Amino acid sequence: MLGRDGDPGIMGRTLRDLFAAMETDQEDNLYTVSMSYLEIYNEMIRDLLNPRSGVLDLREDANGEIQVPGLSHVSTKSSNEVLEMLTQGNKQRTQEPTAANKTSSRSHAVCMVTVKQRSRVHGLNEQMRVGKFFMIDLAGSERAAHTQNRGKRMVEGAHINRSLLALGNCINALTEKGAKYVNYRDSKLTRLLKDSLGGNSKTVMIATITPSSLQYDETKNTLLYADRAKAIKTKVSKNIVDVTHHIAQYNIVIKELQNEVMRLKAKMHEQEASSRIARSAVSIHSLHSEVTEMSRRETVAEIKWLRNQLLGAFKEQMELR
């Protein structure tokens, strides 16, 4: 998911493709992208982009949406900025070596990207599309017998297994027919991913396994765990927000429309200039062709004149003889 320096993982590649898709649509729409990056370590939430903020809380607003007060939301304009922030956040993530993995992640990392789309031309009432993209790097489940964890590492492993168990229970409840209640409150991970699992979204789980026979049980459990996520069925609809501008914002709307008119005029001037250059090139080419044809005709005429002169001189000499 994370990758390494110079070799970005799924997170970096996905966001790079996202910005590439937005660049192809910039003629018609404007995009605003913001990003947050956090980790859940021992059921505590830390901001990876601003580690000094300390431990953060989870709260539910009046609309039932889960919020993390104090979490930083950084605006980004290019894929390079996103990769830099991911690299910065990964350096702050909690990692410790175990007997099973030298670079074992001791926390779950959650990257949240919010994309807002609106038309370049709009009035006082406009519609804005909002999409949220959650990418989660789950810490692997651990067996104390394999990892040989003791003390603090064992406590971390217990919290990891607890959150993964709560996530598995939510997936089971979402896939069972007739299930009316899904318990998202057993873990902060499941509370944070409530909308991603059973809300207006699509869910994809990518499993990492090993072909080694020594890890047969872990590989089997991982595949069974991921297979259950395929059975989640949700109905996805567009997130459209109606934005009504206040009378005090009329000047801003007018200014944006004036800027759009200026941009279109500049584009028209560029197209006219390019068409004039093309026409000039065609004119020069036709003129060159005419000059070439005239030169050819003059050359033919000169040759005929010389031939007539030679024939006349030859006839005069024959008559003298």
Short mmCIF file of C-alpha atoms in Angstrom, two decimals:
data_model
loop_
_atom_site.label_atom_id
_atom_site.label_comp_id
_atom_site.label_asym_id
_atom_site.label_seq_id
_atom_site.Cartn_x
_atom_site.Cartn_y
_atom_site.Cartn_z
CA MET A 1 0.00 0.00 0.00
CA LEU A 2 2.70 2.50 1.00
CA GLY A 3 5.62 1.57 -1.23
CA ARG A 4 9.12 2.92 -0.87
CA ASP A 5 11.07 6.01 -1.92
CA GLY A 6 11.17 6.06 -5.71
CA ASP A 7 8.70 3.16 -5.91
CA PRO A 8 5.26 4.35 -4.75
CA GLY A 9 2.68 1.81 -3.65
CA ILE A 10 -1.04 1.58 -4.33
CA MET A 11 -1.79 4.82 -2.47
CA GLY A 12 0.66 6.93 -4.49
CA ARG A 13 -0.22 5.34 -7.83
CA THR A 14 -3.96 5.72 -7.24
CA LEU A 15 -3.69 9.41 -6.36
CA ARG A 16 -1.41 10.01 -9.33
CA ASP A 17 -4.06 8.51 -11.64
CA LEU A 18 -6.71 10.63 -9.90
CA PHE A 19 -4.88 13.88 -10.69
CA ALA A 20 -4.23 12.72 -14.26
CA ALA A 21 -7.98 12.16 -14.75
CA MET A 22 -8.76 15.61 -13.35
CA GLU A 23 -6.28 17.28 -15.72
CA THR A 24 -8.15 15.89 -18.73
CA ASP A 25 -11.38 17.54 -17.50
CA GLN A 26 -10.04 20.95 -16.46
CA GLU A 27 -11.52 22.70 -19.50
CA ASP A 28 -15.08 22.20 -18.21
CA ASN A 29 -14.79 21.76 -14.43
CA LEU A 30 -12.85 23.04 -11.43
CA TYR A 31 -11.53 20.64 -8.81
CA THR A 32 -10.55 21.09 -5.17
CA VAL A 33 -8.62 18.29 -3.46
CA SER A 34 -7.82 18.00 0.25
CA MET A 35 -6.04 15.19 2.06
CA SER A 36 -5.76 13.82 5.60
CA TYR A 37 -3.53 11.03 6.87
CA LEU A 38 -3.87 9.37 10.28
CA GLU A 39 -2.97 6.19 12.11
CA ILE A 40 -4.83 4.14 14.72
CA TYR A 41 -2.28 2.86 17.23
CA ASN A 42 -3.48 1.00 20.33
CA GLU A 43 -6.98 2.44 19.71
CA MET A 44 -5.50 5.95 19.72
CA ILE A 45 -5.74 8.27 16.71
CA ARG A 46 -2.67 10.27 15.64
CA ASP A 47 -2.37 12.80 12.82
CA LEU A 48 0.56 11.69 10.65
CA LEU A 49 0.74 15.07 8.87
CA ASN A 50 0.82 16.96 12.17
CA PRO A 51 2.19 14.66 14.92
CA ARG A 52 2.32 17.52 17.44
CA SER A 53 -1.48 17.57 17.64
CA GLY A 54 -1.36 14.59 20.03
CA VAL A 55 -4.11 12.02 20.48
CA LEU A 56 -7.35 12.88 18.66
CA ASP A 57 -10.94 11.85 19.39
CA LEU A 58 -13.76 10.46 17.27
CA ARG A 59 -17.07 12.29 17.34
CA GLU A 60 -20.39 11.96 15.56
CA ASP A 61 -22.09 15.11 14.28
CA ALA A 62 -25.81 15.87 14.03
CA ASN A 63 -26.00 14.22 10.60
CA GLY A 64 -24.53 10.98 11.90
CA GLU A 65 -21.20 11.46 10.15
CA ILE A 66 -17.99 10.53 11.96
CA GLN A 67 -15.57 13.42 12.44
CA VAL A 68 -12.05 13.70 13.87
CA PRO A 69 -11.74 17.15 15.49
CA GLY A 70 -8.27 18.64 15.11
CA LEU A 71 -7.31 16.46 12.14
CA SER A 72 -5.42 18.46 9.53
CA HIS A 73 -6.88 18.76 6.02
CA VAL A 74 -4.21 19.83 3.55
CA SER A 75 -5.15 21.16 0.10
CA THR A 76 -3.14 19.66 -2.76
CA LYS A 77 -2.80 20.66 -6.40
CA SER A 78 -0.56 17.96 -7.87
CA SER A 79 0.35 14.31 -7.45
CA ASN A 80 3.90 15.30 -6.45
CA GLU A 81 2.57 17.17 -3.40
CA VAL A 82 0.51 14.10 -2.44
CA LEU A 83 3.51 11.78 -2.71
CA GLU A 84 5.58 14.15 -0.57
CA MET A 85 2.89 14.21 2.14
CA LEU A 86 2.53 10.42 2.05
CA THR A 87 6.30 10.06 2.45
CA GLN A 88 6.25 12.56 5.31
CA GLY A 89 3.39 10.73 7.04
CA ASN A 90 4.96 7.29 6.61
CA LYS A 91 8.07 8.47 8.45
CA GLN A 92 5.85 9.30 11.45
CA ARG A 93 4.06 5.96 11.44
CA THR A 94 4.71 3.48 14.23
CA GLN A 95 6.82 0.54 13.03
CA GLU A 96 8.76 -1.98 15.09
CA PRO A 97 10.61 -5.21 14.14
CA THR A 98 9.23 -8.58 15.20
CA ALA A 99 10.40 -12.15 14.70
CA ALA A 100 8.00 -12.46 11.73
CA ASN A 101 8.59 -9.07 10.06
CA LYS A 102 11.52 -6.66 10.33
CA THR A 103 9.37 -3.67 9.32
CA SER A 104 6.11 -4.63 11.01
CA SER A 105 3.43 -1.94 11.07
CA ARG A 106 2.09 -1.54 14.60
CA SER A 107 -0.89 0.57 13.52
CA HIS A 108 -3.56 0.98 10.86
CA ALA A 109 -2.97 3.89 8.47
CA VAL A 110 -5.95 5.71 6.90
CA CYS A 111 -5.52 8.15 4.00
CA MET A 112 -8.64 10.23 3.33
CA VAL A 113 -8.95 12.26 0.13
CA THR A 114 -11.88 14.62 -0.53
CA VAL A 115 -12.54 15.79 -4.09
CA LYS A 116 -15.00 18.60 -4.91
CA GLN A 117 -16.07 19.25 -8.49
CA ARG A 118 -17.98 22.24 -9.83
CA SER A 119 -18.59 23.69 -13.25
CA ARG A 120 -16.45 26.59 -14.47
CA VAL A 121 -19.61 28.46 -15.47
CA HIS A 122 -22.18 28.80 -12.71
CA GLY A 123 -24.77 31.20 -11.42
CA LEU A 124 -26.01 32.05 -7.97
CA ASN A 125 -27.37 28.51 -7.62
CA GLU A 126 -24.92 25.78 -8.52
CA GLN A 127 -24.39 22.08 -7.89
CA MET A 128 -21.14 20.73 -6.49
CA ARG A 129 -20.19 17.06 -6.54
CA VAL A 130 -18.31 15.74 -3.52
CA GLY A 131 -16.45 12.44 -3.36
CA LYS A 132 -14.42 10.87 -0.56
CA PHE A 133 -11.72 8.31 -1.10
CA PHE A 134 -10.50 6.17 1.82
CA MET A 135 -7.35 4.08 1.48
CA ILE A 136 -6.50 1.94 4.51
CA ASP A 137 -3.28 0.05 5.17
CA LEU A 138 -4.32 -2.56 7.73
CA ALA A 139 -1.74 -4.00 10.08
CA GLY A 140 -1.55 -7.78 9.74
CA SER A 141 -3.05 -10.09 12.35
CA GLU A 142 -0.46 -11.60 14.66
CA ARG A 143 0.09 -14.80 16.59
CA ALA A 144 2.27 -14.38 19.60
CA ALA A 145 3.85 -17.79 18.99
CA HIS A 146 5.14 -16.68 15.56
CA THR A 147 6.05 -13.09 16.31
CA GLN A 148 7.55 -13.91 19.74
CA ASN A 149 6.21 -10.64 21.05
CA ARG A 150 6.56 -9.74 24.70
CA GLY A 151 5.50 -6.79 26.79
CA LYS A 152 4.65 -3.69 24.72
CA ARG A 153 4.73 -5.56 21.40
CA MET A 154 2.21 -8.10 22.74
CA VAL A 155 -0.16 -5.31 23.82
CA GLU A 156 0.11 -3.77 20.33
CA GLY A 157 -0.64 -7.14 18.73
CA ALA A 158 -3.71 -7.59 20.94
CA HIS A 159 -5.09 -4.19 19.86
CA ILE A 160 -4.41 -5.00 16.19
CA ASN A 161 -6.22 -8.34 16.42
CA ARG A 162 -9.11 -6.74 18.29
CA SER A 163 -9.70 -4.09 15.61
CA LEU A 164 -9.38 -6.65 12.81
CA LEU A 165 -11.90 -8.89 14.59
CA ALA A 166 -14.33 -5.97 14.90
CA LEU A 167 -13.87 -5.21 11.18
CA GLY A 168 -14.52 -8.85 10.32
CA ASN A 169 -17.69 -8.87 12.42
CA CYS A 170 -18.97 -5.77 10.60
CA ILE A 171 -18.26 -7.37 7.23
CA ASN A 172 -20.10 -10.53 8.31
CA ALA A 173 -23.10 -8.50 9.46
CA LEU A 174 -23.18 -6.55 6.18
CA THR A 175 -23.09 -9.73 4.09
CA GLU A 176 -25.69 -11.67 6.08
CA LYS A 177 -29.19 -11.60 4.68
CA GLY A 178 -31.74 -10.09 7.02
CA ALA A 179 -29.16 -8.52 9.35
CA LYS A 180 -30.58 -5.25 10.67
CA TYR A 181 -27.85 -4.14 13.08
CA VAL A 182 -24.13 -3.67 12.41
CA ASN A 183 -21.98 -2.96 15.46
CA TYR A 184 -19.45 -0.35 14.37
CA ARG A 185 -18.64 0.74 17.93
CA ASP A 186 -16.34 -2.13 18.91
CA SER A 187 -13.33 -0.35 17.44
CA LYS A 188 -12.31 3.12 16.32
CA LEU A 189 -11.28 1.60 12.99
CA THR A 190 -14.81 0.38 12.25
CA ARG A 191 -16.38 3.63 13.46
CA LEU A 192 -14.12 5.61 11.14
CA LEU A 193 -14.91 3.31 8.19
CA LYS A 194 -18.66 3.19 8.78
CA ASP A 195 -19.51 5.09 5.59
CA SER A 196 -16.87 3.21 3.58
CA LEU A 197 -18.28 -0.21 4.51
CA GLY A 198 -22.05 0.16 4.50
CA GLY A 199 -22.70 3.68 3.23
CA ASN A 200 -22.83 5.30 -0.17
CA SER A 201 -19.60 3.72 -1.38
CA LYS A 202 -17.85 0.84 -3.07
CA THR A 203 -15.46 -1.35 -1.08
CA VAL A 204 -12.39 -3.19 -2.38
CA MET A 205 -10.03 -5.27 -0.23
CA ILE A 206 -6.53 -6.22 -1.41
CA ALA A 207 -4.89 -9.12 0.44
CA THR A 208 -1.14 -9.68 0.71
CA ILE A 209 -0.11 -13.33 1.07
CA THR A 210 3.03 -15.44 0.85
CA PRO A 211 3.56 -18.67 -1.12
CA SER A 212 5.57 -20.13 1.77
CA SER A 213 4.10 -23.29 3.27
CA LEU A 214 5.29 -22.15 6.69
CA GLN A 215 2.57 -19.46 6.68
CA TYR A 216 -0.24 -21.70 5.40
CA ASP A 217 -2.66 -20.88 8.21
CA GLU A 218 -2.11 -17.11 7.91
CA THR A 219 -2.53 -17.26 4.11
CA LYS A 220 -5.77 -19.23 4.37
CA ASN A 221 -7.24 -16.94 7.02
CA THR A 222 -6.26 -13.85 5.03
CA LEU A 223 -7.97 -15.12 1.87
CA LEU A 224 -11.12 -16.07 3.77
CA TYR A 225 -11.13 -12.65 5.47
CA ALA A 226 -10.81 -10.80 2.15
CA ASP A 227 -13.31 -13.04 0.36
CA ARG A 228 -16.09 -11.97 2.68
CA ALA A 229 -15.66 -8.33 1.64
CA LYS A 230 -16.67 -9.23 -1.94
CA ALA A 231 -20.17 -10.08 -0.73
CA ILE A 232 -20.87 -6.53 0.53
CA LYS A 233 -23.56 -4.97 -1.66
CA THR A 234 -24.29 -1.26 -1.53
CA LYS A 235 -26.29 1.15 -3.68
CA VAL A 236 -24.08 3.98 -4.87
CA SER A 237 -25.50 7.39 -5.83
CA LYS A 238 -23.90 10.72 -6.72
CA ASN A 239 -23.10 13.08 -3.86
CA ILE A 240 -24.45 16.40 -5.17
CA VAL A 241 -24.59 19.48 -2.96
CA ASP A 242 -26.69 22.49 -3.94
CA VAL A 243 -24.73 25.66 -3.26
CA THR A 244 -26.74 28.90 -3.03
CA HIS A 245 -24.66 32.08 -2.96
CA HIS A 246 -25.62 34.92 -0.64
CA ILE A 247 -26.14 38.41 -2.04
CA ALA A 248 -22.79 39.44 -0.54
CA GLN A 249 -21.12 36.86 -2.82
CA TYR A 250 -22.49 38.39 -6.02
CA ASN A 251 -19.23 40.24 -6.63
CA ILE A 252 -17.25 37.00 -6.28
CA VAL A 253 -19.52 35.20 -8.74
CA ILE A 254 -19.31 38.11 -11.21
CA LYS A 255 -15.51 38.17 -10.87
CA GLU A 256 -15.31 34.43 -11.56
CA LEU A 257 -17.53 34.79 -14.62
CA GLN A 258 -15.40 37.70 -15.89
CA ASN A 259 -12.26 35.60 -15.44
CA GLU A 260 -13.89 32.76 -17.35
CA VAL A 261 -14.82 35.12 -20.20
CA MET A 262 -11.24 36.43 -20.33
CA ARG A 263 -9.90 32.86 -20.38
CA LEU A 264 -12.20 31.92 -23.27
CA LYS A 265 -11.29 35.09 -25.19
CA ALA A 266 -7.59 34.34 -24.77
CA LYS A 267 -8.20 30.81 -26.01
CA MET A 268 -10.08 32.17 -29.07
CA HIS A 269 -7.21 34.58 -29.84
CA GLU A 270 -4.74 31.70 -29.64
CA GLN A 271 -6.84 29.64 -32.03
CA GLU A 272 -7.20 32.59 -34.45
CA ALA A 273 -3.46 33.22 -34.33
CA SER A 274 -2.70 29.59 -35.07
CA SER A 275 -5.22 29.57 -37.95
CA ARG A 276 -3.63 32.76 -39.40
CA ILE A 277 -0.21 31.15 -39.22
CA ALA A 278 -1.60 28.09 -40.97
CA ARG A 279 -3.17 30.26 -43.69
CA SER A 280 0.11 32.18 -44.10
CA ALA A 281 1.96 28.91 -44.49
CA VAL A 282 -0.52 27.82 -47.16
CA SER A 283 -0.15 31.19 -48.96
CA ILE A 284 3.63 30.98 -48.91
CA HIS A 285 3.49 27.44 -50.25
CA SER A 286 1.12 28.42 -53.09
CA LEU A 287 3.29 31.46 -53.94
CA HIS A 288 6.36 29.27 -54.04
CA SER A 289 4.54 26.88 -56.36
CA GLU A 290 3.56 29.75 -58.70
CA VAL A 291 7.13 31.07 -58.81
CA THR A 292 8.42 27.59 -59.58
CA GLU A 293 5.87 27.16 -62.37
CA MET A 294 6.74 30.55 -63.89
CA SER A 295 10.44 29.73 -63.75
CA ARG A 296 9.74 26.45 -65.49
CA ARG A 297 7.72 28.15 -68.21
CA GLU A 298 10.43 30.79 -68.78
CA THR A 299 13.06 28.07 -69.01
CA VAL A 300 11.01 26.17 -71.63
CA ALA A 301 10.52 29.38 -73.63
CA GLU A 302 14.27 30.13 -73.59
CA ILE A 303 15.06 26.61 -74.77
CA LYS A 304 12.58 26.94 -77.66
CA TRP A 305 14.10 30.31 -78.66
CA LEU A 306 17.64 28.93 -78.62
CA ARG A 307 16.51 25.92 -80.66
CA ASN A 308 14.92 28.21 -83.26
CA GLN A 309 18.08 30.34 -83.45
CA LEU A 310 20.25 27.25 -83.97
CA LEU A 311 17.94 25.91 -86.67
CA GLY A 312 17.92 29.28 -88.46
CA ALA A 313 21.71 29.53 -88.42
CA PHE A 314 22.04 25.96 -89.70
CA LYS A 315 19.63 26.66 -92.61
CA GLU A 316 21.56 29.81 -93.62
CA GLN A 317 24.87 27.90 -93.75
CA MET A 318 23.28 25.17 -95.89
CA GLU A 319 21.95 27.73 -98.35
CA LEU A 320 25.41 29.39 -98.68
CA ARG A 321 26.93 26.08 -99.62
#
